[in-house]
Amino acid sequence: MQETIKNINIDLLIPFENHPFKKRDGIEQRELVESIAQNGLLEPIIVHYSAAGKYEIISGHRRVEACKELGITEVPATIKEMSKDEATIAMVDSNIHREHILPSEKAFAYKMKLEAIKHQGKTTSRQVVGRSESADRISDTESGRQIQRYIRLTYLIPELLKLVDEERIAFTPAVEISYLSEYEQQILLEQIEFTDATPSLSQAQRLRKFSK
């Protein structure tokens, strides 16, 4: 894989398509801005060529936002020649170990990586997430079974997924709820809002059973 390092005009950088990691505006981002202001950008971001002279960011989205806030116009970047699937896998791998990551971010990141691996034709989704010996194809810290469970969260309607991120719905009940139809999930959301209560694991399991 060929790569070069050079300074790139910040206006030529674009976020990775369907980037699953949300922008943070809290204390971590403030500390990052202060660090770059004092020391500069110590490590190049990673990009690959997109189209029309633009570069898609693989790693460094938060650093680019911090540089924009500081009025920095050029940033050092490692430009890698890679396919879209290779770039997707690299983007997930470089961001998945952030200190604070939401369940929804992890869910869509794992799904993107799985689909990229499938597109490469190297293995099937069942081989990747169905067997423990293949789990490291997706994550070096979580089992294939756990990967499957995270990907199930992508089947939740946005309002319920938001409750998972807010820790109002626990992870395991959320996985069970993901098997409900969109219509059933909408009814459940209305009941949650009406009662100001969320399902326990046993309640979620019963809902899934009734849905069948």
PDB file of C-alpha atoms in Angstrom:
ATOM      1  CA  MET A   1       0.000   0.000   0.000  1.00  0.00           C
ATOM      2  CA  GLN A   2       1.590   3.260  -1.161  1.00  0.00           C
ATOM      3  CA  GLU A   3       1.493   6.325   1.032  1.00  0.00           C
ATOM      4  CA  THR A   4       2.897   9.837   1.039  1.00  0.00           C
ATOM      5  CA  ILE A   5       2.988  12.592   3.662  1.00  0.00           C
ATOM      6  CA  LYS A   6       2.346  16.228   2.824  1.00  0.00           C
ATOM      7  CA  ASN A   7       0.530  19.312   4.077  1.00  0.00           C
ATOM      8  CA  ILE A   8      -3.045  19.583   2.783  1.00  0.00           C
ATOM      9  CA  ASN A   9      -5.308  22.621   2.709  1.00  0.00           C
ATOM     10  CA  ILE A  10      -7.953  22.017   5.348  1.00  0.00           C
ATOM     11  CA  ASP A  11     -10.712  23.020   2.897  1.00  0.00           C
ATOM     12  CA  LEU A  12      -9.848  19.959   0.785  1.00  0.00           C
ATOM     13  CA  LEU A  13     -10.627  17.550   3.642  1.00  0.00           C
ATOM     14  CA  ILE A  14     -14.054  15.909   3.849  1.00  0.00           C
ATOM     15  CA  PRO A  15     -15.480  13.611   6.562  1.00  0.00           C
ATOM     16  CA  PHE A  16     -15.570   9.897   5.827  1.00  0.00           C
ATOM     17  CA  GLU A  17     -18.876   8.975   4.160  1.00  0.00           C
ATOM     18  CA  ASN A  18     -21.431   7.816   6.762  1.00  0.00           C
ATOM     19  CA  HIS A  19     -18.862   8.301   9.516  1.00  0.00           C
ATOM     20  CA  PRO A  20     -20.537   6.651  12.549  1.00  0.00           C
ATOM     21  CA  PHE A  21     -18.631   8.518  15.256  1.00  0.00           C
ATOM     22  CA  LYS A  22     -20.405  11.608  16.540  1.00  0.00           C
ATOM     23  CA  LYS A  23     -18.828  15.014  17.039  1.00  0.00           C
ATOM     24  CA  ARG A  24     -17.888  15.756  20.656  1.00  0.00           C
ATOM     25  CA  ASP A  25     -18.054  19.260  22.104  1.00  0.00           C
ATOM     26  CA  GLY A  26     -17.195  18.488  25.731  1.00  0.00           C
ATOM     27  CA  ILE A  27     -14.072  18.742  27.828  1.00  0.00           C
ATOM     28  CA  GLU A  28     -12.135  16.212  25.710  1.00  0.00           C
ATOM     29  CA  GLN A  29     -12.499  18.356  22.607  1.00  0.00           C
ATOM     30  CA  ARG A  30     -11.541  21.489  24.547  1.00  0.00           C
ATOM     31  CA  GLU A  31      -8.397  19.762  25.800  1.00  0.00           C
ATOM     32  CA  LEU A  32      -7.582  18.690  22.227  1.00  0.00           C
ATOM     33  CA  VAL A  33      -7.974  22.266  20.968  1.00  0.00           C
ATOM     34  CA  GLU A  34      -5.721  23.565  23.751  1.00  0.00           C
ATOM     35  CA  SER A  35      -3.101  20.884  23.049  1.00  0.00           C
ATOM     36  CA  ILE A  36      -2.959  21.712  19.330  1.00  0.00           C
ATOM     37  CA  ALA A  37      -2.841  25.432  20.109  1.00  0.00           C
ATOM     38  CA  GLN A  38       0.200  24.891  22.332  1.00  0.00           C
ATOM     39  CA  ASN A  39       2.055  22.121  20.515  1.00  0.00           C
ATOM     40  CA  GLY A  40       0.677  22.007  16.985  1.00  0.00           C
ATOM     41  CA  LEU A  41      -0.588  18.848  15.300  1.00  0.00           C
ATOM     42  CA  LEU A  42       2.002  16.328  16.461  1.00  0.00           C
ATOM     43  CA  GLU A  43       0.794  13.381  14.394  1.00  0.00           C
ATOM     44  CA  PRO A  44      -0.402  13.530  10.759  1.00  0.00           C
ATOM     45  CA  ILE A  45      -4.021  12.685  10.091  1.00  0.00           C
ATOM     46  CA  ILE A  46      -4.690   9.798   7.683  1.00  0.00           C
ATOM     47  CA  VAL A  47      -6.623  10.353   4.451  1.00  0.00           C
ATOM     48  CA  HIS A  48      -7.204   8.811   1.066  1.00  0.00           C
ATOM     49  CA  TYR A  49      -7.931  10.512  -2.217  1.00  0.00           C
ATOM     50  CA  SER A  50     -11.646  10.888  -2.846  1.00  0.00           C
ATOM     51  CA  ALA A  51     -12.621  12.832  -5.965  1.00  0.00           C
ATOM     52  CA  ALA A  52     -12.419  16.299  -7.471  1.00  0.00           C
ATOM     53  CA  GLY A  53      -9.217  17.027  -5.597  1.00  0.00           C
ATOM     54  CA  LYS A  54     -10.711  16.253  -2.177  1.00  0.00           C
ATOM     55  CA  TYR A  55      -9.358  13.933   0.498  1.00  0.00           C
ATOM     56  CA  GLU A  56     -11.582  11.757   2.691  1.00  0.00           C
ATOM     57  CA  ILE A  57     -10.507  11.586   6.333  1.00  0.00           C
ATOM     58  CA  ILE A  58      -9.794   8.092   7.651  1.00  0.00           C
ATOM     59  CA  SER A  59      -8.344   9.089  11.008  1.00  0.00           C
ATOM     60  CA  GLY A  60      -8.294  12.568  12.509  1.00  0.00           C
ATOM     61  CA  HIS A  61     -11.839  13.940  12.300  1.00  0.00           C
ATOM     62  CA  ARG A  62     -11.676  15.509  15.778  1.00  0.00           C
ATOM     63  CA  ARG A  63      -8.214  16.946  15.155  1.00  0.00           C
ATOM     64  CA  VAL A  64      -9.398  18.548  11.918  1.00  0.00           C
ATOM     65  CA  GLU A  65     -12.354  20.137  13.738  1.00  0.00           C
ATOM     66  CA  ALA A  66      -9.963  21.456  16.390  1.00  0.00           C
ATOM     67  CA  CYS A  67      -7.665  22.913  13.707  1.00  0.00           C
ATOM     68  CA  LYS A  68     -10.619  24.635  12.025  1.00  0.00           C
ATOM     69  CA  GLU A  69     -11.583  26.169  15.364  1.00  0.00           C
ATOM     70  CA  LEU A  70      -8.044  27.492  15.730  1.00  0.00           C
ATOM     71  CA  GLY A  71      -7.999  28.931  12.219  1.00  0.00           C
ATOM     72  CA  ILE A  72      -5.283  26.549  10.991  1.00  0.00           C
ATOM     73  CA  THR A  73      -5.416  26.324   7.194  1.00  0.00           C
ATOM     74  CA  GLU A  74      -3.063  23.400   6.487  1.00  0.00           C
ATOM     75  CA  VAL A  75      -2.537  20.095   8.267  1.00  0.00           C
ATOM     76  CA  PRO A  76       0.033  17.321   7.774  1.00  0.00           C
ATOM     77  CA  ALA A  77      -1.567  14.206   6.347  1.00  0.00           C
ATOM     78  CA  THR A  78      -0.551  10.682   5.422  1.00  0.00           C
ATOM     79  CA  ILE A  79      -2.196   9.967   2.064  1.00  0.00           C
ATOM     80  CA  LYS A  80      -2.834   6.265   1.538  1.00  0.00           C
ATOM     81  CA  GLU A  81      -3.789   4.588  -1.702  1.00  0.00           C
ATOM     82  CA  MET A  82      -6.565   2.154  -0.844  1.00  0.00           C
ATOM     83  CA  SER A  83      -9.944   0.947  -2.014  1.00  0.00           C
ATOM     84  CA  LYS A  84     -13.169   2.162  -0.424  1.00  0.00           C
ATOM     85  CA  ASP A  85     -13.515  -1.094   1.524  1.00  0.00           C
ATOM     86  CA  GLU A  86      -9.918  -0.899   2.770  1.00  0.00           C
ATOM     87  CA  ALA A  87     -10.518   2.709   3.802  1.00  0.00           C
ATOM     88  CA  THR A  88     -13.701   1.759   5.662  1.00  0.00           C
ATOM     89  CA  ILE A  89     -11.893  -0.953   7.628  1.00  0.00           C
ATOM     90  CA  ALA A  90      -9.020   1.425   8.429  1.00  0.00           C
ATOM     91  CA  MET A  91     -11.463   4.170   9.519  1.00  0.00           C
ATOM     92  CA  VAL A  92     -13.275   1.829  11.923  1.00  0.00           C
ATOM     93  CA  ASP A  93     -10.054   0.379  13.323  1.00  0.00           C
ATOM     94  CA  SER A  94      -8.558   3.815  13.956  1.00  0.00           C
ATOM     95  CA  ASN A  95     -11.631   5.136  15.789  1.00  0.00           C
ATOM     96  CA  ILE A  96     -13.153   2.141  17.589  1.00  0.00           C
ATOM     97  CA  HIS A  97     -10.779   2.380  20.562  1.00  0.00           C
ATOM     98  CA  ARG A  98     -11.704   5.937  21.515  1.00  0.00           C
ATOM     99  CA  GLU A  99     -11.931   6.439  25.263  1.00  0.00           C
ATOM    100  CA  HIS A 100     -15.640   7.285  25.178  1.00  0.00           C
ATOM    101  CA  ILE A 101     -17.744   5.597  22.521  1.00  0.00           C
ATOM    102  CA  LEU A 102     -21.534   5.271  22.386  1.00  0.00           C
ATOM    103  CA  PRO A 103     -23.295   1.945  21.725  1.00  0.00           C
ATOM    104  CA  SER A 104     -24.784   3.379  18.525  1.00  0.00           C
ATOM    105  CA  GLU A 105     -21.333   4.405  17.281  1.00  0.00           C
ATOM    106  CA  LYS A 106     -19.914   0.967  17.929  1.00  0.00           C
ATOM    107  CA  ALA A 107     -22.961  -0.702  16.340  1.00  0.00           C
ATOM    108  CA  PHE A 108     -22.762   1.165  13.034  1.00  0.00           C
ATOM    109  CA  ALA A 109     -18.955   0.999  12.968  1.00  0.00           C
ATOM    110  CA  TYR A 110     -18.980  -2.800  13.319  1.00  0.00           C
ATOM    111  CA  LYS A 111     -21.692  -3.037  10.660  1.00  0.00           C
ATOM    112  CA  MET A 112     -19.666  -0.896   8.240  1.00  0.00           C
ATOM    113  CA  LYS A 113     -16.538  -2.992   8.802  1.00  0.00           C
ATOM    114  CA  LEU A 114     -18.427  -6.260   8.383  1.00  0.00           C
ATOM    115  CA  GLU A 115     -19.983  -5.096   5.105  1.00  0.00           C
ATOM    116  CA  ALA A 116     -16.581  -3.923   3.841  1.00  0.00           C
ATOM    117  CA  ILE A 117     -15.039  -7.321   4.589  1.00  0.00           C
ATOM    118  CA  LYS A 118     -17.938  -9.043   2.830  1.00  0.00           C
ATOM    119  CA  HIS A 119     -17.443  -6.800  -0.217  1.00  0.00           C
ATOM    120  CA  GLN A 120     -13.811  -7.845  -0.362  1.00  0.00           C
ATOM    121  CA  GLY A 121     -15.015 -11.413  -0.837  1.00  0.00           C
ATOM    122  CA  LYS A 122     -12.627 -12.823   1.753  1.00  0.00           C
ATOM    123  CA  THR A 123     -15.251 -14.380   3.995  1.00  0.00           C
ATOM    124  CA  THR A 124     -18.963 -14.483   4.719  1.00  0.00           C
ATOM    125  CA  SER A 125     -20.742 -12.608   7.476  1.00  0.00           C
ATOM    126  CA  ARG A 126     -21.451 -15.914   9.237  1.00  0.00           C
ATOM    127  CA  GLN A 127     -17.763 -16.813   9.212  1.00  0.00           C
ATOM    128  CA  VAL A 128     -16.848 -13.397  10.567  1.00  0.00           C
ATOM    129  CA  VAL A 129     -19.325 -13.003  13.416  1.00  0.00           C
ATOM    130  CA  GLY A 130     -20.592 -16.513  13.954  1.00  0.00           C
ATOM    131  CA  ARG A 131     -17.396 -18.201  15.144  1.00  0.00           C
ATOM    132  CA  SER A 132     -15.151 -17.113  17.966  1.00  0.00           C
ATOM    133  CA  GLU A 133     -11.988 -18.011  16.043  1.00  0.00           C
ATOM    134  CA  SER A 134     -12.918 -15.444  13.370  1.00  0.00           C
ATOM    135  CA  ALA A 135     -13.959 -12.661  15.737  1.00  0.00           C
ATOM    136  CA  ASP A 136     -10.618 -10.892  15.501  1.00  0.00           C
ATOM    137  CA  ARG A 137     -11.473 -10.055  11.893  1.00  0.00           C
ATOM    138  CA  ILE A 138     -13.854  -7.466  13.333  1.00  0.00           C
ATOM    139  CA  SER A 139     -12.452  -6.718  16.792  1.00  0.00           C
ATOM    140  CA  ASP A 140      -9.424  -7.730  18.796  1.00  0.00           C
ATOM    141  CA  THR A 141     -11.234  -7.122  22.083  1.00  0.00           C
ATOM    142  CA  GLU A 142     -14.784  -8.463  21.649  1.00  0.00           C
ATOM    143  CA  SER A 143     -16.204 -11.852  20.709  1.00  0.00           C
ATOM    144  CA  GLY A 144     -18.013 -12.595  17.482  1.00  0.00           C
ATOM    145  CA  ARG A 145     -21.232 -13.074  19.468  1.00  0.00           C
ATOM    146  CA  GLN A 146     -20.881  -9.642  21.026  1.00  0.00           C
ATOM    147  CA  ILE A 147     -20.246  -8.141  17.578  1.00  0.00           C
ATOM    148  CA  GLN A 148     -23.533  -9.647  16.383  1.00  0.00           C
ATOM    149  CA  ARG A 149     -25.341  -8.156  19.346  1.00  0.00           C
ATOM    150  CA  TYR A 150     -23.961  -4.688  18.681  1.00  0.00           C
ATOM    151  CA  ILE A 151     -24.950  -4.883  15.018  1.00  0.00           C
ATOM    152  CA  ARG A 152     -28.507  -5.777  16.115  1.00  0.00           C
ATOM    153  CA  LEU A 153     -28.762  -2.277  17.617  1.00  0.00           C
ATOM    154  CA  THR A 154     -28.761  -0.830  14.096  1.00  0.00           C
ATOM    155  CA  TYR A 155     -32.251  -2.323  13.685  1.00  0.00           C
ATOM    156  CA  LEU A 156     -33.659  -0.065  16.409  1.00  0.00           C
ATOM    157  CA  ILE A 157     -35.627   3.020  15.424  1.00  0.00           C
ATOM    158  CA  PRO A 158     -33.563   6.188  16.077  1.00  0.00           C
ATOM    159  CA  GLU A 159     -35.606   7.244  19.104  1.00  0.00           C
ATOM    160  CA  LEU A 160     -35.019   3.925  20.900  1.00  0.00           C
ATOM    161  CA  LEU A 161     -31.353   3.850  19.936  1.00  0.00           C
ATOM    162  CA  LYS A 162     -30.993   7.312  21.471  1.00  0.00           C
ATOM    163  CA  LEU A 163     -32.361   5.895  24.748  1.00  0.00           C
ATOM    164  CA  VAL A 164     -29.671   3.205  24.609  1.00  0.00           C
ATOM    165  CA  ASP A 165     -26.968   5.851  24.164  1.00  0.00           C
ATOM    166  CA  GLU A 166     -28.444   7.742  27.117  1.00  0.00           C
ATOM    167  CA  GLU A 167     -28.330   4.519  29.177  1.00  0.00           C
ATOM    168  CA  ARG A 168     -32.079   4.645  29.762  1.00  0.00           C
ATOM    169  CA  ILE A 169     -32.419   1.277  27.998  1.00  0.00           C
ATOM    170  CA  ALA A 170     -29.789  -1.288  28.948  1.00  0.00           C
ATOM    171  CA  PHE A 171     -27.776  -2.990  26.221  1.00  0.00           C
ATOM    172  CA  THR A 172     -29.162  -6.535  26.583  1.00  0.00           C
ATOM    173  CA  PRO A 173     -32.874  -5.559  26.584  1.00  0.00           C
ATOM    174  CA  ALA A 174     -32.141  -3.294  23.608  1.00  0.00           C
ATOM    175  CA  VAL A 175     -30.824  -6.277  21.635  1.00  0.00           C
ATOM    176  CA  GLU A 176     -34.075  -8.147  22.305  1.00  0.00           C
ATOM    177  CA  ILE A 177     -36.168  -5.104  21.331  1.00  0.00           C
ATOM    178  CA  SER A 178     -34.287  -4.841  18.025  1.00  0.00           C
ATOM    179  CA  TYR A 179     -36.138  -7.946  16.817  1.00  0.00           C
ATOM    180  CA  LEU A 180     -39.497  -6.140  17.013  1.00  0.00           C
ATOM    181  CA  SER A 181     -40.915  -4.628  13.850  1.00  0.00           C
ATOM    182  CA  GLU A 182     -40.598  -0.898  13.314  1.00  0.00           C
ATOM    183  CA  TYR A 183     -44.321  -0.516  14.028  1.00  0.00           C
ATOM    184  CA  GLU A 184     -44.009  -2.473  17.275  1.00  0.00           C
ATOM    185  CA  GLN A 185     -40.973  -0.430  18.296  1.00  0.00           C
ATOM    186  CA  GLN A 186     -42.944   2.769  17.712  1.00  0.00           C
ATOM    187  CA  ILE A 187     -45.753   1.516  19.982  1.00  0.00           C
ATOM    188  CA  LEU A 188     -43.181   0.587  22.612  1.00  0.00           C
ATOM    189  CA  LEU A 189     -41.635   4.061  22.391  1.00  0.00           C
ATOM    190  CA  GLU A 190     -45.043   5.629  23.005  1.00  0.00           C
ATOM    191  CA  GLN A 191     -45.499   3.458  26.101  1.00  0.00           C
ATOM    192  CA  ILE A 192     -42.020   4.354  27.370  1.00  0.00           C
ATOM    193  CA  GLU A 193     -42.805   8.047  26.992  1.00  0.00           C
ATOM    194  CA  PHE A 194     -46.228   7.613  28.653  1.00  0.00           C
ATOM    195  CA  THR A 195     -45.010   5.596  31.649  1.00  0.00           C
ATOM    196  CA  ASP A 196     -41.489   7.057  31.874  1.00  0.00           C
ATOM    197  CA  ALA A 197     -40.198   3.488  32.277  1.00  0.00           C
ATOM    198  CA  THR A 198     -38.158   1.159  30.051  1.00  0.00           C
ATOM    199  CA  PRO A 199     -38.360  -2.648  29.687  1.00  0.00           C
ATOM    200  CA  SER A 200     -36.268  -4.998  31.802  1.00  0.00           C
ATOM    201  CA  LEU A 201     -34.527  -7.923  30.114  1.00  0.00           C
ATOM    202  CA  SER A 202     -37.338 -10.357  30.964  1.00  0.00           C
ATOM    203  CA  GLN A 203     -39.953  -7.902  29.668  1.00  0.00           C
ATOM    204  CA  ALA A 204     -37.988  -7.340  26.461  1.00  0.00           C
ATOM    205  CA  GLN A 205     -37.676 -11.098  25.955  1.00  0.00           C
ATOM    206  CA  ARG A 206     -41.439 -11.486  26.350  1.00  0.00           C
ATOM    207  CA  LEU A 207     -42.040  -8.712  23.838  1.00  0.00           C
ATOM    208  CA  ARG A 208     -39.793 -10.452  21.338  1.00  0.00           C
ATOM    209  CA  LYS A 209     -41.638 -13.741  21.920  1.00  0.00           C
ATOM    210  CA  PHE A 210     -45.034 -12.072  21.473  1.00  0.00           C
ATOM    211  CA  SER A 211     -43.786 -10.404  18.274  1.00  0.00           C
ATOM    212  CA  LYS A 212     -43.144 -13.828  16.736  1.00  0.00           C
TER     213      LYS A 212
END
